[in-house]
Structures are given as structure tokens and as C-alpha cells.
Coordinates of C-alpha atoms and ligand atoms in Angstrom, one line a residue:
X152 CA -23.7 -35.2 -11.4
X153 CA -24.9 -31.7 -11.6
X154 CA -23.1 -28.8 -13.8
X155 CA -23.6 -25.4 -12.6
X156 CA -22.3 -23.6 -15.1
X157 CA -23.4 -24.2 -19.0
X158 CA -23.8 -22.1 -22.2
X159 CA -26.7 -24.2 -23.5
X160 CA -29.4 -22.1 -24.8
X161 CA -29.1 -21.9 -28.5
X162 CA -28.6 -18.3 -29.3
X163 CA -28.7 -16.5 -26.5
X164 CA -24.9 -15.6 -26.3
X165 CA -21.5 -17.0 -27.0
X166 CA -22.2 -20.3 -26.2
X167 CA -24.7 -22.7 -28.7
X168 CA -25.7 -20.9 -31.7
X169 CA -28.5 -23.3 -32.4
X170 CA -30.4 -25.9 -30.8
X171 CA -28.3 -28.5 -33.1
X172 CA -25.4 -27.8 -31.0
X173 CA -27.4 -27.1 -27.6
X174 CA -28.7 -31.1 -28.4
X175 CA -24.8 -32.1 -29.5
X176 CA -24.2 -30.6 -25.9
X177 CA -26.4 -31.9 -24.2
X178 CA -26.0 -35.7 -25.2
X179 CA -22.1 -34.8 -24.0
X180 CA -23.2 -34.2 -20.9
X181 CA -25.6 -37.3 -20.4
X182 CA -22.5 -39.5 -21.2
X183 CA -20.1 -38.0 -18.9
X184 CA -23.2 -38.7 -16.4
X185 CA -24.2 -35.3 -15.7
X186 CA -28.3 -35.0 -14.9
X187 CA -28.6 -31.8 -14.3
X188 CA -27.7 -28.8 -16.3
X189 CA -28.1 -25.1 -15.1
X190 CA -28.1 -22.5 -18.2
X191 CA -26.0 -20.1 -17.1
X192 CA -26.5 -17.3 -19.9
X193 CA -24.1 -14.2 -20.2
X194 CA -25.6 -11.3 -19.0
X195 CA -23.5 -8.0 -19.5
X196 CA -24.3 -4.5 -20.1
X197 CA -24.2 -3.4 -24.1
X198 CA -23.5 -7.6 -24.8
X199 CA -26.0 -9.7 -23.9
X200 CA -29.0 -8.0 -22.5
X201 CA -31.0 -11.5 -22.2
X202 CA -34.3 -10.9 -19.9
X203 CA -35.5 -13.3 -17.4
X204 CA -38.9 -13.8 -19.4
X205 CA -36.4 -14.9 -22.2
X206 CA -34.0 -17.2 -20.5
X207 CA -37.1 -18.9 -18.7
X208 CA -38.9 -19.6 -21.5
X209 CA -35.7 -20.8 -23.4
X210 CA -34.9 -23.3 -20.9
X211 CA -38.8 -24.7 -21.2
X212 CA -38.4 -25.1 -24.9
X213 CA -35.1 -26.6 -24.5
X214 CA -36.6 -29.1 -21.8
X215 CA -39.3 -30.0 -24.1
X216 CA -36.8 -30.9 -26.8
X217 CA -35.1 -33.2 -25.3
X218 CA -38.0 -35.1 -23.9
X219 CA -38.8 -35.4 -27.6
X220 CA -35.5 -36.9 -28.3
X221 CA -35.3 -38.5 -25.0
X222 CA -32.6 -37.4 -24.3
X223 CA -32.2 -38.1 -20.4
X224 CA -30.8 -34.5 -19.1
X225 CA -32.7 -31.5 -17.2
X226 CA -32.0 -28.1 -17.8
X227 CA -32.8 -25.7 -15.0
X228 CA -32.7 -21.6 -15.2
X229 CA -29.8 -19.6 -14.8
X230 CA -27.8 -16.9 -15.9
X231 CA -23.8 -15.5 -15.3
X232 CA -24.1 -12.0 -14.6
X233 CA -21.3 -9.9 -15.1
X234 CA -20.6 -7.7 -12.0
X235 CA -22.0 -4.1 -12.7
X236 CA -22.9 -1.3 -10.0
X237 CA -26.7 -1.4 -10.0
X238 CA -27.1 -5.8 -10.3
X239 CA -28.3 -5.2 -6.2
X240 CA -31.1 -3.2 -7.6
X241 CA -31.8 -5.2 -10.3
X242 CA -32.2 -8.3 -7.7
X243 CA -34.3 -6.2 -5.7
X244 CA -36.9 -5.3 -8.7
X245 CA -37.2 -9.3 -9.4
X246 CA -35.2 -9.2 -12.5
X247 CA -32.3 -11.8 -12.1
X248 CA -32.4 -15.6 -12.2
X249 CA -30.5 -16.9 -9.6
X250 CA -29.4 -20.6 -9.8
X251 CA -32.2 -23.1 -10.3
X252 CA -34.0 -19.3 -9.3
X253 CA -34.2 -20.5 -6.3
X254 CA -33.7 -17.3 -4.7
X255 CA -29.9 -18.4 -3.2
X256 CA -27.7 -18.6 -5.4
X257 CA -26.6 -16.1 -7.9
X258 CA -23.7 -17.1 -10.2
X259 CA -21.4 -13.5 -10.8
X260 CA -17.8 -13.1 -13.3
X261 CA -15.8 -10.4 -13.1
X262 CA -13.8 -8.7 -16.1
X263 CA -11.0 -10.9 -16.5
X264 CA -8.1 -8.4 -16.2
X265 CA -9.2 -6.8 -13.4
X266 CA -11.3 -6.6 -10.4
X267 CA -13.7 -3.4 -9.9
X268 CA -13.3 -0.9 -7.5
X269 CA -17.1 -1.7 -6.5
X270 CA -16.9 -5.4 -6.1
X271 CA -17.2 -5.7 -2.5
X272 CA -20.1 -3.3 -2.0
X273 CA -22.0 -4.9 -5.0
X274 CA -21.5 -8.6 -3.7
X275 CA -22.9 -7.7 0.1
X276 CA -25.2 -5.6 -1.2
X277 CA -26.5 -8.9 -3.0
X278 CA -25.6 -10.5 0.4
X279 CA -28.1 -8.2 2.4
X280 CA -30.9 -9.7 -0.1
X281 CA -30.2 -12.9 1.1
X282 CA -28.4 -14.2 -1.9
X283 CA -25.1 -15.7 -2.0
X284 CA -23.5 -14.4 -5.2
X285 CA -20.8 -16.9 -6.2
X286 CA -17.5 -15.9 -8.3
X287 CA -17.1 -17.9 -11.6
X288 CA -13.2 -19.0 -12.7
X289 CA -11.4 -16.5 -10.2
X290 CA -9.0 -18.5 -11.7
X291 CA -9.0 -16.7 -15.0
X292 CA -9.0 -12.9 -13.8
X293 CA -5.5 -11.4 -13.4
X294 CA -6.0 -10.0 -10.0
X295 CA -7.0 -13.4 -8.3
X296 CA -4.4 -14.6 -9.3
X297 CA -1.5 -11.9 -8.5
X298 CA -3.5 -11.3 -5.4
X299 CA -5.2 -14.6 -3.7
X300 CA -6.4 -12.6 -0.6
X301 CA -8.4 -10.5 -2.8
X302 CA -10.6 -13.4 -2.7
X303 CA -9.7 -14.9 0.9
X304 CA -11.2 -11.3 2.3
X305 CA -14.6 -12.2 0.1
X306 CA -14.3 -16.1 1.0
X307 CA -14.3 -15.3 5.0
X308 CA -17.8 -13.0 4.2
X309 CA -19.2 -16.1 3.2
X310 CA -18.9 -15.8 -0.8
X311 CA -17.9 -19.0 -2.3
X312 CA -16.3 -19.3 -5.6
X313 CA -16.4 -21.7 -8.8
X314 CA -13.6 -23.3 -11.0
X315 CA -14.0 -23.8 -14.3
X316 CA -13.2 -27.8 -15.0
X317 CA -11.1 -27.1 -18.0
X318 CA -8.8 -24.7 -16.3
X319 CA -8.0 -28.3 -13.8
X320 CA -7.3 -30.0 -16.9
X321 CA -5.0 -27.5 -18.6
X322 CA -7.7 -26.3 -21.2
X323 CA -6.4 -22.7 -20.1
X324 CA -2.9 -22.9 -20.0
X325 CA -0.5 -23.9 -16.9
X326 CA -1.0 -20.6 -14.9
X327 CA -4.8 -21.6 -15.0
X328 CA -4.6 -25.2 -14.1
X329 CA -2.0 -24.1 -11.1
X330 CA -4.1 -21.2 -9.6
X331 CA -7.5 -23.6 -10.0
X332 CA -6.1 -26.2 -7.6
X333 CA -4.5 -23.8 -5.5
X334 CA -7.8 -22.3 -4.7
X335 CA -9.1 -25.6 -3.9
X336 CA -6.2 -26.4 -1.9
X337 CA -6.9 -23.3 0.2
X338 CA -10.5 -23.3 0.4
X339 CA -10.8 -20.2 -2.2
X340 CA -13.2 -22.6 -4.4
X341 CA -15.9 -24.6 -3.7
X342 CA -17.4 -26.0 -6.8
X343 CA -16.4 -27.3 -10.2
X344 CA -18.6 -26.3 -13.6
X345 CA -18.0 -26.8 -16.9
X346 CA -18.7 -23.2 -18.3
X347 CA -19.3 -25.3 -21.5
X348 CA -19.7 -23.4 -25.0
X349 CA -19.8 -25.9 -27.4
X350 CA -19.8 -29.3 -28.1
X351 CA -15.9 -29.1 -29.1
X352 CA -13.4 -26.9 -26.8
X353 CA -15.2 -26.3 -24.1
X354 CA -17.6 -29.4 -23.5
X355 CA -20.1 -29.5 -20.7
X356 CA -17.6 -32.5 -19.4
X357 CA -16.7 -32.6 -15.8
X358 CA -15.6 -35.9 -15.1
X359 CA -12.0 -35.5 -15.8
X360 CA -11.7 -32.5 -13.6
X361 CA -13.0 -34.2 -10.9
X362 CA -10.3 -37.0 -11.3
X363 CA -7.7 -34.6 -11.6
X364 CA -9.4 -33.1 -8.3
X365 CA -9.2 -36.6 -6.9
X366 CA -5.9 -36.9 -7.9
X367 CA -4.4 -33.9 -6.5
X368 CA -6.3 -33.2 -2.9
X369 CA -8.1 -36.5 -2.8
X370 CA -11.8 -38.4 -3.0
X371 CA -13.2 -36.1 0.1
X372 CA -12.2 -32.6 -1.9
X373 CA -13.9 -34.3 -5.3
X374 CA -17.0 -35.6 -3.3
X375 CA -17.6 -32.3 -1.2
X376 CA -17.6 -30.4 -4.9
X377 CA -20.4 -32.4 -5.6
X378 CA -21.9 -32.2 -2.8
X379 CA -22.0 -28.5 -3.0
X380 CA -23.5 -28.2 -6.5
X381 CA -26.5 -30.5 -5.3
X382 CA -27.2 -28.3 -2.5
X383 CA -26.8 -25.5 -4.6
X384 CA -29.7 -26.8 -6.8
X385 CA -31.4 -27.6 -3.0
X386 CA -31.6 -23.8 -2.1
X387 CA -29.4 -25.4 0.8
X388 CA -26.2 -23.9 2.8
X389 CA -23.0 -25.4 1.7
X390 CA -19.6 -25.1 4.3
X391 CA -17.3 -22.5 3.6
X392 CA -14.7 -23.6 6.1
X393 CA -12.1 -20.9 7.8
X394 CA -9.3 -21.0 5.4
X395 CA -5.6 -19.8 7.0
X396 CA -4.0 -17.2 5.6
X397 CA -3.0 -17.3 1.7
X398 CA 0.3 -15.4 1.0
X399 CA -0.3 -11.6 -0.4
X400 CA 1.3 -10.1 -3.2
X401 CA 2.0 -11.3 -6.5
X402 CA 2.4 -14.6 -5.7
X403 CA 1.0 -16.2 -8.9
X404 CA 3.0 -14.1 -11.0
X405 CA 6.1 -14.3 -9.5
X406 CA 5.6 -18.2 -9.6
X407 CA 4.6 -17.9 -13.1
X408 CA 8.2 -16.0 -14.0
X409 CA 10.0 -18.7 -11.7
X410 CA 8.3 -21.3 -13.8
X411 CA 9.2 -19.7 -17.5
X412 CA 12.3 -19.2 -16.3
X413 CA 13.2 -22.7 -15.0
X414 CA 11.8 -24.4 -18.6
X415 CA 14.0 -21.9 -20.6
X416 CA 17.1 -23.2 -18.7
X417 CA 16.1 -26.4 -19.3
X418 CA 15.2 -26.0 -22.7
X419 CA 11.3 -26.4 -22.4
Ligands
FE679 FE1 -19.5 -18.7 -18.4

């Protein structure tokens, strides 16, 4: 299996402080049969300020490491760039890694609360450089969810989107674990990552997600997620199919009253 979505390099940001823990990690992954690991880095204005030089080197020493402790996983450059005005530029002046920087694929999150008023310029801007940017855990950002044809409008110009495998297995709470598989359901996402941190919490672990996947839409929605992160990794296309039209307004939140509400009448 292939992860897309990892906070492996030891010091780098939130994710492993160390290369103790960026080991523990990986070792997590390799039983849950993952091969491949992209580091996906934060990148964010005033936060993390990680350079390409630095997250390509850091992924070489990382690689080299676990050859030493044979340790059978390969880590492949990435970062998670939060969405600011000028990252079109940035692209353009050769600064970004994109995914496996392969030139394709460039892995974007947005502020969870909100979405900003320069989204959709930024992400075609991106587009006109002949990278697809994709959207990390829309279900964990507040307007997503009230407003699923926020992301229908960017799903129909061709930008996919990514869930995070804990939110399927209830690692963020219900509303999470609802809106993830509704995406799916809808064609809003089309890969699961682990957006792993740690070797506790949030574990580079996707094999119980998938199930759940499995479970819930069936073995051809879990095997196209797949499918997707190896082309990803490929620098190939992956389908972003029509999807009919997702209900506007604040869907998820009126859903997420009617829910409180029923488990208080019935004592939950
Ligand atoms: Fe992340």
C-alpha cells in the first residue's frame, strides 16, 4: 500500500520529533503493509518554513536509516502546503515539492475553520502550471462540511481531494467520520492517507480505514483508493468521475444538531 500523507521527518514540524519516533513510525507502517511513505511536511507561513533543499535531503537521510535497520519501507519527498496567495508563484520559481516531486501532484490544507476568499484562484492558478493541487481532510474544515458544494464546484475543475483514515475510523469525532464517507459516497474524495504524527494517536495505519471503506461503499470504492495513490506516486491521471449534485447549505450541521438532539432524547 502506499500512504500519501505522513509526518515522518524527525523535526521538521509537528509530526516526529526525532528519528526514534520517525523509526517507531515507520516499522507501524511496514506491518500494516504499507511500502511506500510520502513525507508530507507542514509548510505554513510564520510556522514551518521548511525549504525544499531541507525536506529533500531529510527524506535521503531517513531512507538511508532504515536501510541500516532494514527496515523494509521507502520514503519519497513531499510536503502539505498550507494554501497562501503567492504558493502559484512559489511553484513557478521551482520551490515546492510536489508528491513523489513528480511535478503532478501537489498536496494543499486549508485553515480548518474556514475557507479563504482566494482559494479558487490559488488552486487554478496551480492548475495552469500543470499541477493538480489536492485538498487534504476537507473533512475537518468547518466550511466543507456546512457547505459540500464548496468542494463539488472544485471537484468538477478537476481537483481531487484526500481523507484522512482516522477521521473513517472515528479518530476525529462522529461529525468527521460522517462527512469523510459522505465525500466518498459522493465522489468529493478520492484517496485515503494517514496524516500520521506519531507512533500513538495518529499512526501511519491505513488498513482499518480501508475496511471501514469496504464496509460502507464496498471492495471497488476501497480498491480505486488505492489505485489512485499508486498513480499518484506514477505522475499518472487518476478519474475524477461527474458527481450529481450534493445538497447546499448547512447540511452537515443541521445533521449534526438532528443527531445531538436525537441522543439527548434518548439519553446518549
Ligand atoms: Fe497533515
Amino acid at each position: 500500500m502506499i500512504d500519501l500523507h505522513a509526518h515522518i521527518l524527525p523535526g521538521l514540524d509537528d509530526g516526529a520529533p526525532d528519528l526514534g519516533e520517525a523509526l517507531s513510525m515507520a516499522w507501524l507502517a511496514v506491518e500494516d503493509g504499507i511500502e511506500f511513505l510520502v513525507a508530507t511536511p507542514h509548510v505554513m507561513e510564520g510556522e514551518y518554513s521548511t525549504d525544499r533543499e531541507a525536506i529533500l535531503s531529510a527524506v535521503e537521510q531517513l531512507n538511508s536509516h532504515l536501510d541500516k535497520y532494514q527496515i523494509p519501507l521507502k520514503i519519497l519527498p513531499g510536503a502539505e502546503y498550507r494554501l497562501e496567495p503567492d504558493l502559484p508563484e512559489r511553484l513557478a520559481r521551482g520551490e515546492l515539492v510536489t508528491l513523489n516531486d513528480g511535478g503532478r501532484y501537489l498536496l494543499v490544507e486549508l485553515p480548518p475553520a474556514f475557507v479563504p476568499p482566494y482559494m479558487e484562484r490559488v488552486l487554478y492558478e496551480l492548475q495552469l502550471q500543470g499541477v493538480t493541487p489536492i485538498i487534504a481532510h476537507p473533512e475537518r474544515n468547518a466550511s466543507f462540511c456546512r457547505h459540500p458544494d464548496l468542494l463539488q464546484v472544485l471537484v468538477c475543475r478537476g481537483v481531487p481531494a484526500q481523507v484522512t483514515a482516522g477521521s473513517l475510523t472515528g479518530m476525529f469525532g462522529r461529525e468527521a467520520a460522517r462527512m469523510a464517507i459522505y465525500f466518498l459516497e459522493h465522489g468529493l474524495a478520492h484517496f485515503v492517507a494517514s496524516d500520521a504524527h506519531s507512533s500513538t494517536g495518529r499512526t501511519p495505519v491505513l488498513s482499518p480505514a480501508l475496511a471501514e471503506v469496504k464496509r460502507r461503499l464496498g471492495a471497488d470504492a476501497a480498491w480505486k483508493l488505492k489505485d489512485n495513490s499508486r498513480r499518484v506516486l506514477e505522475g499518472r491521471n487518476i478519474a475524477i468521475e461527474a458527481v450529481g449534485k450534493v445538497p447546499t447549505g448547512r447540511r452537515g450541521s443541521l445533521r449534526a444538531f438532528l443527531e445531538k438532539f436525537v441522543s439527548k432524547r434518548r439519553g446518549g
